[in-house]
Short mmCIF file of C-alpha atoms in Angstrom, two decimals:
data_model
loop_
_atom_site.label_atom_id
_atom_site.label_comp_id
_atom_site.label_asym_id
_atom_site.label_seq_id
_atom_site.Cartn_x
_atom_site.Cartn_y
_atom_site.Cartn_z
CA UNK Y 1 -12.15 35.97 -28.66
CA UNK Y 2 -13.11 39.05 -30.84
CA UNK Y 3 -16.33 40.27 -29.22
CA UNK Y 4 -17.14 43.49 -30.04
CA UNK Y 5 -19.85 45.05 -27.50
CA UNK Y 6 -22.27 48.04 -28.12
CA UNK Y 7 -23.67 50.55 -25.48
CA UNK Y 8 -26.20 52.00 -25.03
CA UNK Y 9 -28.55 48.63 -26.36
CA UNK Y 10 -31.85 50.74 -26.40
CA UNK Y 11 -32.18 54.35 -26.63
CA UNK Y 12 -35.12 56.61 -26.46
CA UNK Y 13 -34.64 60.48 -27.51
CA UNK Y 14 -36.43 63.61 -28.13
CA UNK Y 15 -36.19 64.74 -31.67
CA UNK Y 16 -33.35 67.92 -31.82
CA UNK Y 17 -31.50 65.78 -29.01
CA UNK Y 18 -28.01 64.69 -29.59
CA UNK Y 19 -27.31 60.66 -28.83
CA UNK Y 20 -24.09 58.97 -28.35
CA UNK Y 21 -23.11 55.12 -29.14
CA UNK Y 22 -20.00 53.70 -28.20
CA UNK Y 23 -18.39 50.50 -30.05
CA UNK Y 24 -15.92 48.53 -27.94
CA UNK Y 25 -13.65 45.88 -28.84
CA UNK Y 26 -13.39 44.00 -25.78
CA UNK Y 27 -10.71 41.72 -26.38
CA UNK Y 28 -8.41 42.58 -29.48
CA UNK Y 29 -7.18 46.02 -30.91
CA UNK Y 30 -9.83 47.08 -33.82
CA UNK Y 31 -7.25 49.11 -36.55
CA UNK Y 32 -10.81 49.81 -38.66
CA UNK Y 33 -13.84 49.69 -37.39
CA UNK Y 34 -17.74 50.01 -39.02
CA UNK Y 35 -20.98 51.83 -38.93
CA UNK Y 36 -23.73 50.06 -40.22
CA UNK Y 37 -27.56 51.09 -40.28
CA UNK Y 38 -30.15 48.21 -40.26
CA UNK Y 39 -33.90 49.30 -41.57
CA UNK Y 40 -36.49 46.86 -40.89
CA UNK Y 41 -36.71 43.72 -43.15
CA UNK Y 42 -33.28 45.28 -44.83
CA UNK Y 43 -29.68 44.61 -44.93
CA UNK Y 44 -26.98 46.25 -43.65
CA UNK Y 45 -25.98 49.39 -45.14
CA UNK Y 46 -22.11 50.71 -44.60
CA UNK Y 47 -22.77 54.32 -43.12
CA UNK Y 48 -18.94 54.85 -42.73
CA UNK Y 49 -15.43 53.16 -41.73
CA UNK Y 50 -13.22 54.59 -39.15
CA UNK Y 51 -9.15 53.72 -38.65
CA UNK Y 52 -8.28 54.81 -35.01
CA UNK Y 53 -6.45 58.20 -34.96
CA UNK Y 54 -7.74 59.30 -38.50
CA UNK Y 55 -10.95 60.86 -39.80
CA UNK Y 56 -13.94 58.96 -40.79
CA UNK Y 57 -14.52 57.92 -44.54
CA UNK Y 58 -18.24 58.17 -45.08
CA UNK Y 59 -20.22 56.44 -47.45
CA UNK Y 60 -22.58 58.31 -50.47
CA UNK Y 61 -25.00 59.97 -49.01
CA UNK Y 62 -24.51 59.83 -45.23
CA UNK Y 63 -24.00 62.98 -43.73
CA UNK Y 64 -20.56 63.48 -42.34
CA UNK Y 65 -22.31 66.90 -40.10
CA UNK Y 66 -25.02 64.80 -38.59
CA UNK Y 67 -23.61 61.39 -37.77
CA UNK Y 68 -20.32 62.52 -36.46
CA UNK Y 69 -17.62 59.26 -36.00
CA UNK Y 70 -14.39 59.46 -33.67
CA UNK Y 71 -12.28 56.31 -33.33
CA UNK Y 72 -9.84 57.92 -30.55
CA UNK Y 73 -8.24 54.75 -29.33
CA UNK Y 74 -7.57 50.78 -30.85
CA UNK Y 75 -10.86 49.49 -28.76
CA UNK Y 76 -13.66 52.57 -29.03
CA UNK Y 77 -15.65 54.18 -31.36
CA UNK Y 78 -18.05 56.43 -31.02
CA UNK Y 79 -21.31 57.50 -33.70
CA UNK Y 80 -23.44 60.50 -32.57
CA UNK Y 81 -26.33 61.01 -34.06
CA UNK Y 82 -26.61 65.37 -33.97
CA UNK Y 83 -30.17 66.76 -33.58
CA UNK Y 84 -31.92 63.68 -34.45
CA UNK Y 85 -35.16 63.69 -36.28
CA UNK Y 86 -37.77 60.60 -36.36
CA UNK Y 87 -36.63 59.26 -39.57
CA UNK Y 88 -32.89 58.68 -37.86
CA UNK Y 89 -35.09 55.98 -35.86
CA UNK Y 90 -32.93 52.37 -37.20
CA UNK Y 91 -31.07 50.20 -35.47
CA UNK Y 92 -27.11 51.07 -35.41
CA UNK Y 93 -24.52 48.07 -35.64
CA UNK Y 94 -20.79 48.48 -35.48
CA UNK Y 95 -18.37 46.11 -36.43
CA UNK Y 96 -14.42 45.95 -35.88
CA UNK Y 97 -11.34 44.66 -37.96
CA UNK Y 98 -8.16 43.60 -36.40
CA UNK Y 99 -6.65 45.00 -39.63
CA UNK Y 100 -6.76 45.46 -42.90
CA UNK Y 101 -5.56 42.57 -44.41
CA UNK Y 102 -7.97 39.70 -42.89
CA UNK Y 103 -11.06 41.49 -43.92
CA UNK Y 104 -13.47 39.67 -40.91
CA UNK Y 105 -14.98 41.69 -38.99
CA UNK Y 106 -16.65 41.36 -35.91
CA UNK Y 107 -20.50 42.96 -35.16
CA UNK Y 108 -21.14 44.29 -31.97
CA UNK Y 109 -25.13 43.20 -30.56
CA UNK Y 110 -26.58 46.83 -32.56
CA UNK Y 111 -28.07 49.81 -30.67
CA UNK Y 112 -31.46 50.60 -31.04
CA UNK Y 113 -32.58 54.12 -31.84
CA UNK Y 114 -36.11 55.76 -31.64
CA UNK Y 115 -36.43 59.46 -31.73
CA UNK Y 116 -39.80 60.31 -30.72
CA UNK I 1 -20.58 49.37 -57.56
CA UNK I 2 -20.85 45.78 -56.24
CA UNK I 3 -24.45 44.38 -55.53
CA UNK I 4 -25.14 40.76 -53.75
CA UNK I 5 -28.26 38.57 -54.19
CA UNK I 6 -29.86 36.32 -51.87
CA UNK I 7 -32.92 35.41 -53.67
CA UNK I 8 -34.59 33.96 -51.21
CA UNK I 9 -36.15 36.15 -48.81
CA UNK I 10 -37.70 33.28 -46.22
CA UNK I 11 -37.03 29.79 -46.52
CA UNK I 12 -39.42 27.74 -44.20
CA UNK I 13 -38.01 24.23 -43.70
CA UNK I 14 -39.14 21.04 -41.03
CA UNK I 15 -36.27 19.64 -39.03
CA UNK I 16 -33.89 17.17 -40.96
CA UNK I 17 -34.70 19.07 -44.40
CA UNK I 18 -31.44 19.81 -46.54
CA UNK I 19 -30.43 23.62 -46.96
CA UNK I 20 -29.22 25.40 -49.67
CA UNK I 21 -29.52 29.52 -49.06
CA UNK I 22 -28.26 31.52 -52.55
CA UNK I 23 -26.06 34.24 -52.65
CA UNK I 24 -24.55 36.01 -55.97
CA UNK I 25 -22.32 38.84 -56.17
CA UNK I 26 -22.10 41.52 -59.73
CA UNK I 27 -18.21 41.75 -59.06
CA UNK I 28 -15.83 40.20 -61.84
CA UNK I 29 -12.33 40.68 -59.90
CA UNK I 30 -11.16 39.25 -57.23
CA UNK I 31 -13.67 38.90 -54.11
CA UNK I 32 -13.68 37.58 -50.32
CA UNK I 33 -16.85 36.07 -49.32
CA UNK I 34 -18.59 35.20 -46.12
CA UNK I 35 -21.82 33.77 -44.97
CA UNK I 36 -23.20 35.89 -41.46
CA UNK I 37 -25.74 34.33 -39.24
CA UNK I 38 -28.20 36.26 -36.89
CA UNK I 39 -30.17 34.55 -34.43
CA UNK I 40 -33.07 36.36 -33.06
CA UNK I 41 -32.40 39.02 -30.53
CA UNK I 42 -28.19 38.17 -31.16
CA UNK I 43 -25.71 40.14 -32.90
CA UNK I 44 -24.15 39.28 -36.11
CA UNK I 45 -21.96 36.09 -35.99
CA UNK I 46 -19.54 34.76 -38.86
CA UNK I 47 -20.30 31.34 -40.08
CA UNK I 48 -17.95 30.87 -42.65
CA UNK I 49 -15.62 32.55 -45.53
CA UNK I 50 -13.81 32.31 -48.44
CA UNK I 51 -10.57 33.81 -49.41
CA UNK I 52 -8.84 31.84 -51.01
CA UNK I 53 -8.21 28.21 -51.88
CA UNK I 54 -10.01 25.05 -51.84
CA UNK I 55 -13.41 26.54 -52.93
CA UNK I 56 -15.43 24.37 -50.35
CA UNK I 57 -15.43 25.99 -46.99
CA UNK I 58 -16.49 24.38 -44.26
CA UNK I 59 -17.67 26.71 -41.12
CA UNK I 60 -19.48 26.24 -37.60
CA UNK I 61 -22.26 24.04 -37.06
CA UNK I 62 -21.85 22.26 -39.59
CA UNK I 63 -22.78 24.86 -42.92
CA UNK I 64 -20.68 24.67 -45.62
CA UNK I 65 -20.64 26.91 -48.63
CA UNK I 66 -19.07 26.51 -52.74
CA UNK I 67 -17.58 29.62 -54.29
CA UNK I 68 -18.18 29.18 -58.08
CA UNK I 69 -16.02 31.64 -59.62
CA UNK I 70 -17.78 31.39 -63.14
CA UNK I 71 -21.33 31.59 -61.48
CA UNK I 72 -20.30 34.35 -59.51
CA UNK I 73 -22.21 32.58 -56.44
CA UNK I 74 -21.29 31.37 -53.15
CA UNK I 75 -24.32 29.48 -51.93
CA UNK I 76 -24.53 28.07 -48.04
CA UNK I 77 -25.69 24.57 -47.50
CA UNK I 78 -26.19 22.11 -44.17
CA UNK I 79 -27.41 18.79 -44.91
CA UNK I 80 -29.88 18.54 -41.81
CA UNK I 81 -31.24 21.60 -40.09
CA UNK I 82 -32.44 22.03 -36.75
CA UNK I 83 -34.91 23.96 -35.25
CA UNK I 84 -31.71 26.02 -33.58
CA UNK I 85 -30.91 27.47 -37.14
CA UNK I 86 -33.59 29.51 -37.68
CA UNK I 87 -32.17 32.98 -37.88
CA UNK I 88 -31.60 35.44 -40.80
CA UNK I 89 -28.73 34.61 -42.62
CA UNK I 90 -26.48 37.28 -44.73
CA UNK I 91 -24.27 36.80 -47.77
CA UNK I 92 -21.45 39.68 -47.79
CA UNK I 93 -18.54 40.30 -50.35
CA UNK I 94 -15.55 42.26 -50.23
CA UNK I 95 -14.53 43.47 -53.57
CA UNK I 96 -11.50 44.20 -52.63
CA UNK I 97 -9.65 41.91 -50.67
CA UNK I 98 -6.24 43.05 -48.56
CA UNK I 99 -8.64 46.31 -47.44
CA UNK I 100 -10.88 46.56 -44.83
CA UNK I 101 -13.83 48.46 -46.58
CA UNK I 102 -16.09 47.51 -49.17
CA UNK I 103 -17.97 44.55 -47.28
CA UNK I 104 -21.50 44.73 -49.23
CA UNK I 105 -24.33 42.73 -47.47
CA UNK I 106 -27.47 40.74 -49.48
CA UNK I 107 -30.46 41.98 -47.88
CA UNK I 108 -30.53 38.35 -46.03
CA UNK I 109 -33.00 35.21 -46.13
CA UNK I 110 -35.05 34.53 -43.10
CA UNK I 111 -34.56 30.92 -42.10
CA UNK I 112 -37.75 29.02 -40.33
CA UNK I 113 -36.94 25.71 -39.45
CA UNK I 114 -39.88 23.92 -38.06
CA UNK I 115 -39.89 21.29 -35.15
#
């Protein structure tokens, strides 16, 4: 149980291009669910947490405008990145909560992103 | 703001060798804990964690990790490793247990266990 799956895995984009990455929860109802950005020999860094029917909280420094988060239903979320530029190239993992109270979360498999 | 610390940034290791990964955290109050493991080309999988309790947790494959409240570390250990275990392996902490936020990562420790 709890497997939390990612789409698209890869994604290739011309810069000024919008790009859209879903988060499912396959198997359980996600209350909260996580956006994570992974740089290259780096840890995870907590771009924003969603609760389904409310709006994104966004961490300092991410930009609410450009990485726009909707959590519409208890199994999908959704990060798009808005007129992406080459140095929004990382690698995007989301993770879900059941709820608030058991803190574990689950991490989807990350989506890839390269803006050329 | 909370900060964790996994000082060791790649272990390398032959088969059989014992394990011990570090992990510290800056947060005085009250804290959950897990261990993460990432095998290459795989998401993100929990090993183990800590909320509460007996301070020796026990998790898959046989890891194991000690919370020491007054060291403020939670450090993972396996007696034997295999060559299956290599993977990058993240300490996170949640400074504020009972909410969903807050989880703050190490920046991981790249495990190389050699056959």
């Amino acid at each position: 149980g709890a497997v939390v799956s990612q789409h698209p895995s890869r994604v290739i984009c011309k810069s000024g291009t919008s790009v859209k990455i879903e988060c499912r929860s396959l198997d359980f109802q996600a209350t909260t669910m996580f956006w994570y950005r992974q740089f290259p020999k780096k840890s995870l860094m907590l771009m924003a947490t969603s609760n389904e029917g409310s709006k994104a909280t966004y961490e300092q420094g991410v930009e609410k405008d450009k990485f726009l988060i909707n959590h519409a239903s208890l199994t999908l979320s959704t990060l798009t990145v808005t007129s992406a530029h080459p140095e929004d190239s990382s690698f995007y993992i989301c993770s879900a909560s059941r709820d608030g109270r058991t803190d574990t979360q689950y991490f989807g498999p990350g989506t890839r992103l390269t803006v050329l | 703001a909370q900060s964790v610390s996994q000082h060791n940034h790649h272990v390398i290791l032959s088969e059989a060798a014992s394990l011990e990964l570090g992990c510290n955290y800056s947060y005085g109050g009250t804290v959950n804990l897990f261990w993460y493991v990432q095998y290459p080309g795989q998401h993100l999988q929990l090993l183990l964690k800590y909320f509460s309790g007996d301070p020796l947790v026990k998790g898959i494959k046989g890891f194991e990790a000690e919370f020491i409240k007054s060291k403020f570390s939670f450090n993972l250990r396996k007696p034997s490793v295999q060559w299956s275990d290599t993977a990058e392996y993240f300490c996170a902490v949640n400074e504020n247990p009972g909410s969903a936020r807050q989880l703050t990562f190490g920046s991981g420790t790249q495990l190389t266990v050699l056959p």
